[in-house]
CSV table of N, CA and C in Angstrom, one decimal:
chain,number,residue,atom,x,y,z
A,337,MET,N,97.3,120.8,76.2
A,337,MET,CA,96.6,121.1,75.0
A,337,MET,C,95.3,121.7,75.4
A,338,SER,N,94.9,122.8,74.7
A,338,SER,CA,93.7,123.5,75.1
A,338,SER,C,93.0,124.0,73.8
A,339,ASP,N,91.7,124.1,73.9
A,339,ASP,CA,91.0,124.7,72.8
A,339,ASP,C,90.4,126.0,73.2
A,340,ASP,N,89.6,126.6,72.4
A,340,ASP,CA,89.0,127.9,72.8
A,340,ASP,C,88.0,127.9,73.9
A,341,GLY,N,87.5,126.7,74.3
A,341,GLY,CA,86.5,126.5,75.3
A,341,GLY,C,87.2,126.5,76.7
A,342,GLY,N,88.5,126.5,76.8
A,342,GLY,CA,89.2,126.5,78.1
A,342,GLY,C,89.5,125.2,78.6
A,343,ASP,N,89.0,124.1,78.0
A,343,ASP,CA,89.3,122.8,78.5
A,343,ASP,C,90.8,122.4,78.1
A,344,ALA,N,91.5,121.7,78.9
A,344,ALA,CA,92.8,121.3,78.5
A,344,ALA,C,93.0,119.8,78.9
A,345,LEU,N,94.0,119.2,78.3
A,345,LEU,CA,94.3,117.8,78.5
A,345,LEU,C,95.8,117.6,78.6
A,346,THR,N,96.3,116.8,79.5
A,346,THR,CA,97.7,116.4,79.6
A,346,THR,C,97.7,114.9,79.7
A,347,VAL,N,98.5,114.2,79.0
A,347,VAL,CA,98.7,112.7,79.1
A,347,VAL,C,100.1,112.4,79.1
A,348,ILE,N,100.5,111.6,80.1
A,348,ILE,CA,101.9,111.2,80.2
A,348,ILE,C,101.9,109.7,80.6
A,349,ALA,N,102.6,108.9,79.8
A,349,ALA,CA,102.8,107.5,80.1
A,349,ALA,C,104.1,107.3,80.7
A,350,PHE,N,104.2,106.7,81.9
A,350,PHE,CA,105.4,106.6,82.6
A,350,PHE,C,105.8,105.1,82.7
A,351,VAL,N,107.1,104.9,82.6
A,351,VAL,CA,107.8,103.6,83.0
A,351,VAL,C,108.8,104.0,84.1
A,352,GLY,N,108.5,103.7,85.3
A,352,GLY,CA,109.4,104.1,86.4
A,352,GLY,C,109.3,105.6,86.7
A,353,SER,N,108.2,106.0,87.2
A,353,SER,CA,107.9,107.5,87.4
A,353,SER,C,108.7,108.1,88.4
A,354,ALA,N,109.4,109.2,88.1
A,354,ALA,CA,110.1,110.0,89.1
A,354,ALA,C,109.2,110.6,90.1
A,355,PHE,N,107.9,110.6,89.9
A,355,PHE,CA,107.0,111.2,90.8
A,355,PHE,C,106.3,110.1,91.7
A,356,SER,N,106.8,108.9,91.6
A,356,SER,CA,106.2,107.8,92.4
A,356,SER,C,107.0,107.6,93.7
A,357,PRO,N,106.4,107.8,94.8
A,357,PRO,CA,107.2,107.5,96.1
A,357,PRO,C,107.5,106.0,96.2
A,358,TYR,N,106.7,105.1,95.6
A,358,TYR,CA,106.9,103.7,95.7
A,358,TYR,C,108.2,103.3,94.9
A,359,TYR,N,108.2,103.9,93.7
A,359,TYR,CA,109.4,103.6,92.8
A,359,TYR,C,110.7,104.2,93.5
A,360,ARG,N,110.6,105.4,94.0
A,360,ARG,CA,111.7,106.0,94.6
A,360,ARG,C,112.2,105.2,95.8
A,361,ARG,N,111.3,104.6,96.6
A,361,ARG,CA,111.8,103.8,97.7
A,361,ARG,C,112.3,102.4,97.3
A,362,SER,N,111.7,101.9,96.3
A,362,SER,CA,112.1,100.5,95.8
A,362,SER,C,113.4,100.5,95.0
A,363,ARG,N,113.6,101.5,94.2
A,363,ARG,CA,114.7,101.6,93.3
A,363,ARG,C,114.9,100.3,92.5
A,364,GLY,N,113.7,99.6,92.3
A,364,GLY,CA,113.7,98.4,91.6
A,364,GLY,C,113.4,98.5,90.1
A,365,ASP,N,112.8,97.5,89.6
A,365,ASP,CA,112.5,97.4,88.2
A,365,ASP,C,111.5,98.5,87.8
A,366,PRO,N,111.8,99.4,86.8
A,366,PRO,CA,110.9,100.4,86.4
A,366,PRO,C,109.6,99.8,85.8
A,367,ASP,N,109.6,98.6,85.3
A,367,ASP,CA,108.4,98.0,84.7
A,367,ASP,C,107.4,97.7,85.8
A,368,ASN,N,107.8,97.7,87.1
A,368,ASN,CA,106.9,97.5,88.2
A,368,ASN,C,106.3,98.8,88.7
A,369,HIS,N,106.6,99.9,88.0
A,369,HIS,CA,106.1,101.2,88.4
A,369,HIS,C,105.6,102.0,87.2
A,370,CYS,N,104.7,101.5,86.4
A,370,CYS,CA,104.1,102.1,85.2
A,370,CYS,C,102.8,102.8,85.5
A,371,ALA,N,102.6,103.9,84.9
A,371,ALA,CA,101.4,104.7,85.1
A,371,ALA,C,101.0,105.5,83.9
A,372,LEU,N,99.7,105.7,83.7
A,372,LEU,CA,99.2,106.6,82.7
A,372,LEU,C,98.6,107.8,83.5
A,373,ASN,N,99.3,108.9,83.4
A,373,ASN,CA,98.8,110.1,84.0
A,373,ASN,C,98.0,110.9,83.1
A,374,VAL,N,96.7,111.1,83.4
A,374,VAL,CA,95.8,111.9,82.6
A,374,VAL,C,95.2,113.0,83.4
A,375,VAL,N,95.3,114.2,82.9
A,375,VAL,CA,94.7,115.4,83.6
A,375,VAL,C,93.8,116.1,82.6
A,376,LEU,N,92.6,116.1,83.0
A,376,LEU,CA,91.5,116.8,82.2
A,376,LEU,C,91.0,117.9,83.1
A,377,TYR,N,91.1,119.2,82.6
A,377,TYR,CA,90.7,120.3,83.4
A,377,TYR,C,90.1,121.4,82.6
A,378,GLY,N,89.1,122.0,83.1
A,378,GLY,CA,88.5,123.1,82.4
A,378,GLY,C,87.0,123.3,82.9
A,379,PRO,N,86.3,124.2,82.3
A,379,PRO,CA,84.9,124.5,82.8
A,379,PRO,C,84.0,123.3,82.6
A,380,ARG,N,84.2,122.4,81.7
A,380,ARG,CA,83.3,121.3,81.5
A,380,ARG,C,83.5,120.1,82.4
A,381,ALA,N,84.8,119.9,82.8
A,381,ALA,CA,85.1,118.7,83.6
A,381,ALA,C,86.6,118.9,84.1
A,382,SER,N,86.8,118.4,85.3
A,382,SER,CA,88.1,118.3,85.9
A,382,SER,C,88.3,116.9,86.5
A,383,ARG,N,89.3,116.2,86.0
A,383,ARG,CA,89.6,114.9,86.5
A,383,ARG,C,91.1,114.7,86.5
A,384,TRP,N,91.6,113.8,87.4
A,384,TRP,CA,93.1,113.5,87.4
A,384,TRP,C,93.2,112.0,87.8
A,385,THR,N,94.1,111.4,87.1
A,385,THR,CA,94.4,110.0,87.4
A,385,THR,C,95.9,109.7,87.2
A,386,MET,N,96.4,108.8,88.0
A,386,MET,CA,97.8,108.3,87.8
A,386,MET,C,98.0,107.1,88.7
A,387,THR,N,97.3,106.0,88.3
A,387,THR,CA,97.4,104.7,89.0
A,387,THR,C,98.6,104.0,88.6
A,388,GLU,N,99.5,103.7,89.5
A,388,GLU,CA,100.7,102.9,89.3
A,388,GLU,C,100.4,101.5,89.3
A,389,ARG,N,101.0,100.8,88.2
A,389,ARG,CA,100.8,99.3,88.1
A,389,ARG,C,102.1,98.6,87.9
A,390,GLY,N,102.1,97.4,88.3
A,390,GLY,CA,103.3,96.5,88.2
A,390,GLY,C,103.4,95.8,86.9
A,391,LYS,N,104.5,95.1,86.7
A,391,LYS,CA,104.7,94.5,85.4
A,391,LYS,C,103.7,93.4,85.0
A,392,MET,N,103.0,92.8,86.0
A,392,MET,CA,102.0,91.8,85.6
A,392,MET,C,100.8,92.5,84.9
A,393,SER,N,100.7,93.8,85.1
A,393,SER,CA,99.6,94.5,84.4
A,393,SER,C,100.0,95.4,83.3
A,394,VAL,N,101.2,95.1,82.8
A,394,VAL,CA,101.8,96.0,81.8
A,394,VAL,C,102.3,95.1,80.6
A,395,GLU,N,102.0,95.6,79.4
A,395,GLU,CA,102.6,95.0,78.2
A,395,GLU,C,103.2,96.1,77.3
A,396,ARG,N,104.4,95.9,76.8
A,396,ARG,CA,105.1,96.8,76.0
A,396,ARG,C,105.6,96.2,74.7
A,397,SER,N,105.4,96.8,73.6
A,397,SER,CA,105.9,96.4,72.3
A,397,SER,C,106.3,97.7,71.5
A,398,ARG,N,106.8,97.5,70.3
A,398,ARG,CA,107.1,98.6,69.5
A,398,ARG,C,105.9,99.5,69.2
A,399,SER,N,104.7,98.9,69.1
A,399,SER,CA,103.6,99.7,68.7
A,399,SER,C,102.5,99.8,69.8
A,400,CYS,N,102.7,99.2,70.9
A,400,CYS,CA,101.6,99.2,71.9
A,400,CYS,C,102.2,99.3,73.4
A,401,PHE,N,101.5,100.0,74.2
A,401,PHE,CA,101.9,100.1,75.6
A,401,PHE,C,100.6,100.0,76.4
A,402,ARG,N,100.4,98.9,77.1
A,402,ARG,CA,99.2,98.7,77.9
A,402,ARG,C,99.6,98.8,79.3
A,403,ILE,N,98.8,99.6,80.0
A,403,ILE,CA,99.0,99.8,81.5
A,403,ILE,C,97.6,99.5,82.1
A,404,GLY,N,97.5,98.3,82.7
A,404,GLY,CA,96.2,98.0,83.3
A,404,GLY,C,95.2,98.0,82.2
A,405,PRO,N,94.0,98.6,82.4
A,405,PRO,CA,92.9,98.6,81.4
A,405,PRO,C,93.1,99.7,80.3
A,406,SER,N,94.1,100.5,80.5
A,406,SER,CA,94.4,101.6,79.5
A,406,SER,C,95.4,101.2,78.5
A,407,ARG,N,95.4,101.8,77.3
A,407,ARG,CA,96.3,101.4,76.2
A,407,ARG,C,96.7,102.5,75.3
A,408,LEU,N,98.0,102.6,74.9
A,408,LEU,CA,98.5,103.5,73.9
A,408,LEU,C,98.9,102.6,72.7
A,409,GLY,N,98.4,103.0,71.5
A,409,GLY,CA,98.8,102.2,70.3
A,409,GLY,C,99.2,103.1,69.2
A,410,TRP,N,100.2,102.7,68.5
A,410,TRP,CA,100.7,103.5,67.3
A,410,TRP,C,100.5,102.6,66.1
A,411,ASP,N,99.8,103.2,65.1
A,411,ASP,CA,99.5,102.5,63.9
A,411,ASP,C,100.3,102.9,62.7
A,412,GLY,N,101.3,103.7,62.9
A,412,GLY,CA,102.1,104.2,61.9
A,412,GLY,C,101.8,105.6,61.4
A,413,SER,N,100.6,106.1,61.7
A,413,SER,CA,100.2,107.4,61.4
A,413,SER,C,99.5,108.2,62.5
A,414,ALA,N,99.1,107.5,63.6
A,414,ALA,CA,98.5,108.2,64.7
A,414,ALA,C,98.7,107.4,66.0
A,415,LEU,N,98.7,108.1,67.1
A,415,LEU,CA,98.7,107.5,68.4
A,415,LEU,C,97.3,107.5,69.0
A,416,ALA,N,96.8,106.3,69.3
A,416,ALA,CA,95.5,106.2,69.9
A,416,ALA,C,95.7,105.8,71.3
A,417,ILE,N,95.0,106.6,72.2
A,417,ILE,CA,95.1,106.4,73.6
A,417,ILE,C,93.7,106.0,74.2
A,418,GLU,N,93.6,104.8,74.6
A,418,GLU,CA,92.3,104.3,75.2
A,418,GLU,C,92.5,104.5,76.7
A,419,VAL,N,91.7,105.4,77.3
A,419,VAL,CA,91.8,105.6,78.8
A,419,VAL,C,90.7,104.9,79.5
A,420,ASP,N,91.0,104.1,80.5
A,420,ASP,CA,90.0,103.5,81.3
A,420,ASP,C,90.6,103.4,82.7
A,421,GLU,N,90.4,104.5,83.5
A,421,GLU,CA,91.0,104.7,84.8
A,421,GLU,C,90.0,105.2,85.8
A,422,VAL,N,90.5,105.2,87.0
A,422,VAL,CA,89.7,105.7,88.2
A,422,VAL,C,90.5,106.9,88.7
A,423,CYS,N,89.8,108.0,88.9
A,423,CYS,CA,90.5,109.2,89.4
A,423,CYS,C,90.8,109.2,90.9
A,424,ALA,N,91.6,110.2,91.2
A,424,ALA,CA,91.9,110.5,92.6
A,424,ALA,C,91.8,112.0,92.8
A,425,PRO,N,91.5,112.5,94.0
A,425,PRO,CA,91.2,111.7,95.2
A,425,PRO,C,89.7,111.2,95.2
A,426,ALA,N,88.8,111.8,94.4
A,426,ALA,CA,87.5,111.2,94.3
A,426,ALA,C,87.5,110.1,93.3
A,427,PRO,N,86.9,109.0,93.6
A,427,PRO,CA,87.0,107.8,92.7
A,427,PRO,C,86.1,107.9,91.5
A,428,TYR,N,86.1,108.9,90.7
A,428,TYR,CA,85.3,109.0,89.5
A,428,TYR,C,85.9,108.2,88.3
A,429,PRO,N,85.1,107.7,87.5
A,429,PRO,CA,85.7,107.0,86.3
A,429,PRO,C,86.2,108.0,85.3
A,430,LEU,N,87.3,107.7,84.6
A,430,LEU,CA,87.8,108.5,83.5
A,430,LEU,C,87.9,107.5,82.3
A,431,LYS,N,87.0,107.6,81.3
A,431,LYS,CA,87.0,106.7,80.2
A,431,LYS,C,86.8,107.4,78.9
A,432,GLY,N,87.7,107.2,78.0
A,432,GLY,CA,87.5,107.8,76.7
A,432,GLY,C,88.7,107.5,75.8
A,433,ARG,N,88.7,108.1,74.6
A,433,ARG,CA,89.7,107.9,73.6
A,433,ARG,C,90.3,109.2,73.2
A,434,ILE,N,91.6,109.2,73.0
A,434,ILE,CA,92.3,110.3,72.5
A,434,ILE,C,93.1,109.9,71.3
A,435,VAL,N,93.0,110.6,70.2
A,435,VAL,CA,93.8,110.3,69.0
A,435,VAL,C,94.7,111.5,68.7
A,436,VAL,N,96.0,111.2,68.6
A,436,VAL,CA,97.1,112.2,68.4
A,436,VAL,C,97.6,111.9,67.0
A,437,VAL,N,97.4,112.9,66.0
A,437,VAL,CA,97.9,112.7,64.7
A,437,VAL,C,99.1,113.7,64.5
A,438,PRO,N,100.3,113.2,64.4
A,438,PRO,CA,101.4,114.1,64.4
A,438,PRO,C,101.5,114.9,63.1
A,439,GLY,N,102.0,116.1,63.2
A,439,GLY,CA,102.4,116.9,62.0
A,439,GLY,C,103.8,116.5,61.6
A,440,PRO,N,104.6,117.5,61.2
A,440,PRO,CA,106.0,117.2,60.9
A,440,PRO,C,106.7,116.5,62.0
A,441,LEU,N,107.5,115.5,61.7
A,441,LEU,CA,108.2,114.8,62.7
A,441,LEU,C,109.6,115.4,62.8
A,442,HIS,N,110.0,115.4,64.1
A,442,HIS,CA,111.3,115.9,64.4
A,442,HIS,C,112.2,114.8,64.8
A,443,GLY,N,113.3,114.6,64.1
A,443,GLY,CA,114.2,113.5,64.3
A,443,GLY,C,115.3,113.6,65.4
A,444,ALA,N,115.5,114.8,65.8
A,444,ALA,CA,116.7,115.1,66.7
A,444,ALA,C,116.3,114.6,68.2
A,445,GLU,N,117.4,114.2,68.9
A,445,GLU,CA,117.3,114.0,70.3
A,445,GLU,C,118.2,114.9,71.0
A,446,PHE,N,117.9,115.3,72.2
A,446,PHE,CA,118.7,116.3,72.9
A,446,PHE,C,119.1,115.7,74.3
A,447,GLU,N,120.4,115.8,74.6
A,447,GLU,CA,120.8,115.3,75.9
A,447,GLU,C,120.4,116.2,77.0
A,448,LEU,N,119.9,115.7,78.1
A,448,LEU,CA,119.4,116.5,79.2
A,448,LEU,C,120.4,116.7,80.3
A,449,ASP,N,121.4,115.9,80.3
A,449,ASP,CA,122.4,116.0,81.4
A,449,ASP,C,123.8,115.9,80.8
A,450,ARG,N,124.8,116.3,81.5
A,450,ARG,CA,126.2,116.3,81.0
A,450,ARG,C,126.7,115.0,80.6
A,451,SER,N,126.3,113.9,81.3
A,451,SER,CA,126.8,112.6,81.0
A,451,SER,C,126.1,111.9,79.9
A,452,GLY,N,125.1,112.5,79.4
A,452,GLY,CA,124.4,111.9,78.2
A,452,GLY,C,123.5,110.7,78.6
A,453,LEU,N,123.2,110.6,79.8
A,453,LEU,CA,122.4,109.4,80.3
A,453,LEU,C,120.9,109.7,80.1
A,454,HIS,N,120.5,110.9,79.9
A,454,HIS,CA,119.0,111.3,79.8
A,454,HIS,C,118.8,112.1,78.5
A,455,ARG,N,117.8,111.7,77.7
A,455,ARG,CA,117.5,112.3,76.4
A,455,ARG,C,116.1,112.8,76.3
A,456,TRP,N,115.8,113.8,75.5
A,456,TRP,CA,114.5,114.3,75.2
A,456,TRP,C,114.4,114.3,73.7
A,457,ARG,N,113.2,113.9,73.2
A,457,ARG,CA,113.0,114.0,71.7
A,457,ARG,C,111.6,114.6,71.5
A,458,PRO,N,111.6,115.7,70.8
A,458,PRO,CA,110.3,116.3,70.4
A,458,PRO,C,109.8,115.6,69.2
A,459,ILE,N,109.0,114.5,69.3
A,459,ILE,CA,108.6,113.7,68.2
A,459,ILE,C,107.9,114.6,67.1
A,460,SER,N,106.9,115.3,67.6
A,460,SER,CA,106.1,116.2,66.7
A,460,SER,C,105.7,117.4,67.5
A,461,PRO,N,106.3,118.5,67.3
A,461,PRO,CA,106.0,119.7,68.1
A,461,PRO,C,104.6,120.3,67.8
A,462,LEU,N,103.9,119.8,66.7
A,462,LEU,CA,102.6,120.3,66.4
A,462,LEU,C,101.8,119.1,65.9
A,463,CYS,N,100.8,118.7,66.7
A,463,CYS,CA,99.9,117.6,66.4
A,463,CYS,C,98.4,118.0,66.4
A,464,ARG,N,97.6,117.2,65.8
A,464,ARG,CA,96.2,117.4,65.8
A,464,ARG,C,95.6,116.4,66.8
A,465,VAL,N,94.9,116.8,67.8
A,465,VAL,CA,94.4,116.0,68.9
A,465,VAL,C,92.9,116.0,68.9
A,466,THR,N,92.3,114.8,69.0
A,466,THR,CA,90.9,114.6,69.1
A,466,THR,C,90.6,113.8,70.4
A,467,MET,N,89.7,114.3,71.2
A,467,MET,CA,89.4,113.6,72.5
A,467,MET,C,87.9,113.4,72.5
A,468,ALA,N,87.5,112.2,72.9
A,468,ALA,CA,86.1,111.9,73.1
A,468,ALA,C,86.0,111.0,74.4
A,469,PHE,N,85.5,111.6,75.5
A,469,PHE,CA,85.4,110.9,76.7
A,469,PHE,C,83.9,110.6,77.0
A,470,ASP,N,83.6,109.4,77.5
A,470,ASP,CA,82.3,109.1,77.9
A,470,ASP,C,82.0,109.4,79.3
A,471,SER,N,83.1,109.3,80.1
A,471,SER,CA,83.0,109.6,81.5
A,471,SER,C,84.2,110.4,82.0
A,472,PRO,N,84.0,111.7,82.1
A,472,PRO,CA,82.9,112.6,81.9
A,472,PRO,C,82.6,112.7,80.4
A,473,THR,N,81.4,113.2,80.1
A,473,THR,CA,81.1,113.4,78.7
A,473,THR,C,81.7,114.7,78.2
A,474,VAL,N,82.8,114.6,77.5
A,474,VAL,CA,83.6,115.8,77.0
A,474,VAL,C,84.1,115.4,75.6
A,475,ARG,N,83.9,116.3,74.6
A,475,ARG,CA,84.5,116.1,73.3
A,475,ARG,C,85.3,117.4,73.0
A,476,TRP,N,86.4,117.2,72.4
A,476,TRP,CA,87.3,118.3,72.1
A,476,TRP,C,88.3,117.9,71.0
A,477,GLN,N,88.7,118.9,70.3
A,477,GLN,CA,89.8,118.8,69.3
A,477,GLN,C,90.6,120.1,69.2
A,478,GLY,N,91.8,119.9,69.0
A,478,GLY,CA,92.7,121.1,69.0
A,478,GLY,C,94.1,120.6,68.7
A,479,ASN,N,95.1,121.5,69.0
A,479,ASN,CA,96.5,121.3,68.8
A,479,ASN,C,97.2,120.8,70.0
A,480,GLY,N,98.2,120.0,69.8
A,480,GLY,CA,99.0,119.5,70.9
A,480,GLY,C,100.4,119.2,70.4
A,481,TYR,N,101.2,118.6,71.3
A,481,TYR,CA,102.5,118.1,70.9
A,481,TYR,C,102.8,116.7,71.4
A,482,LEU,N,103.8,116.1,70.8
A,482,LEU,CA,104.1,114.7,71.2
A,482,LEU,C,105.6,114.6,71.4
A,483,ASP,N,106.0,114.2,72.6
A,483,ASP,CA,107.5,114.1,72.9
A,483,ASP,C,107.7,112.9,73.7
A,484,THR,N,109.0,112.6,73.9
A,484,THR,CA,109.4,111.4,74.7
A,484,THR,C,110.7,111.7,75.4
A,485,ASN,N,111.0,111.1,76.5
A,485,ASN,CA,112.3,111.1,77.1
A,485,ASN,C,112.6,109.8,77.7
A,486,GLY,N,113.9,109.5,77.8
A,486,GLY,CA,114.3,108.2,78.3
A,486,GLY,C,115.8,108.3,78.8
A,487,GLY,N,116.2,107.3,79.4
A,487,GLY,CA,117.6,107.3,79.9
A,487,GLY,C,118.0,105.9,80.4
A,488,GLU,N,119.3,105.9,80.8
A,488,GLU,CA,119.9,104.7,81.3
A,488,GLU,C,119.9,104.6,82.8
A,489,SER,N,119.4,105.6,83.4
A,489,SER,CA,119.2,105.5,84.9
A,489,SER,C,118.0,106.4,85.2
A,490,PRO,N,117.5,106.2,86.4
A,490,PRO,CA,116.3,107.0,86.8
A,490,PRO,C,116.5,108.5,86.6
A,491,LEU,N,115.5,109.2,86.0
A,491,LEU,CA,115.6,110.6,85.7
A,491,LEU,C,116.1,111.4,86.9
A,492,GLU,N,115.6,111.1,88.1
A,492,GLU,CA,115.9,111.9,89.3
A,492,GLU,C,117.4,111.8,89.7
A,493,ASP,N,118.1,110.7,89.2
A,493,ASP,CA,119.5,110.6,89.5
A,493,ASP,C,120.4,111.6,88.8
A,494,GLY,N,119.9,112.1,87.7
A,494,GLY,CA,120.7,113.0,86.8
A,494,GLY,C,120.5,114.5,87.2
A,495,PHE,N,119.6,114.8,88.1
A,495,PHE,CA,119.3,116.2,88.3
A,495,PHE,C,119.1,116.5,89.8
A,496,LEU,N,119.6,117.7,90.2
A,496,LEU,CA,119.2,118.1,91.5
A,496,LEU,C,117.8,118.7,91.6
A,497,ASP,N,117.4,119.3,90.4
A,497,ASP,CA,116.1,119.8,90.4
A,497,ASP,C,115.8,120.1,88.9
A,498,TRP,N,114.5,120.1,88.5
A,498,TRP,CA,114.1,120.5,87.2
A,498,TRP,C,112.7,121.1,87.2
A,499,ASN,N,112.4,121.8,86.1
A,499,ASN,CA,111.1,122.5,85.9
A,499,ASN,C,110.4,121.9,84.7
A,500,TRP,N,109.2,121.5,84.9
A,500,TRP,CA,108.4,120.9,83.8
A,500,TRP,C,107.5,121.9,83.2
A,501,THR,N,108.0,122.7,82.3
A,501,THR,CA,107.1,123.7,81.7
A,501,THR,C,107.2,123.6,80.2
């Protein structure tokens, strides 16, 4: 997501991240490898975080996903993301709130592999996003999108390679 000022934001909540070397080695319970990946980049601030946490630091319900001190909550009309993380490689704090208000909802799911074990759903291809970070101090609003994917086996088991664009 980007506005005219050149700042952009990416947020991905993971359960069993395909990008985690720990999860890949363990092949264990995906709930032991949850992370909130937040990338904030642009002329006003650049920060990156993706701290992996185990199931003792995770809560999941139909309307809430808490990963350590950060939380995603759905109230029926908007997704509120409370970010309270520490960045890497420099340990700067990343604290703020993101609100995603979906536009038209898309009900279809698409199979990503031939066996149908992995699916992608574009929940809302056009959303209104408001971001207010205290650390760093950045305010922004613009357009974005909201999607999800899931499956019955680790994503990396279904593909030899993929492109995330």
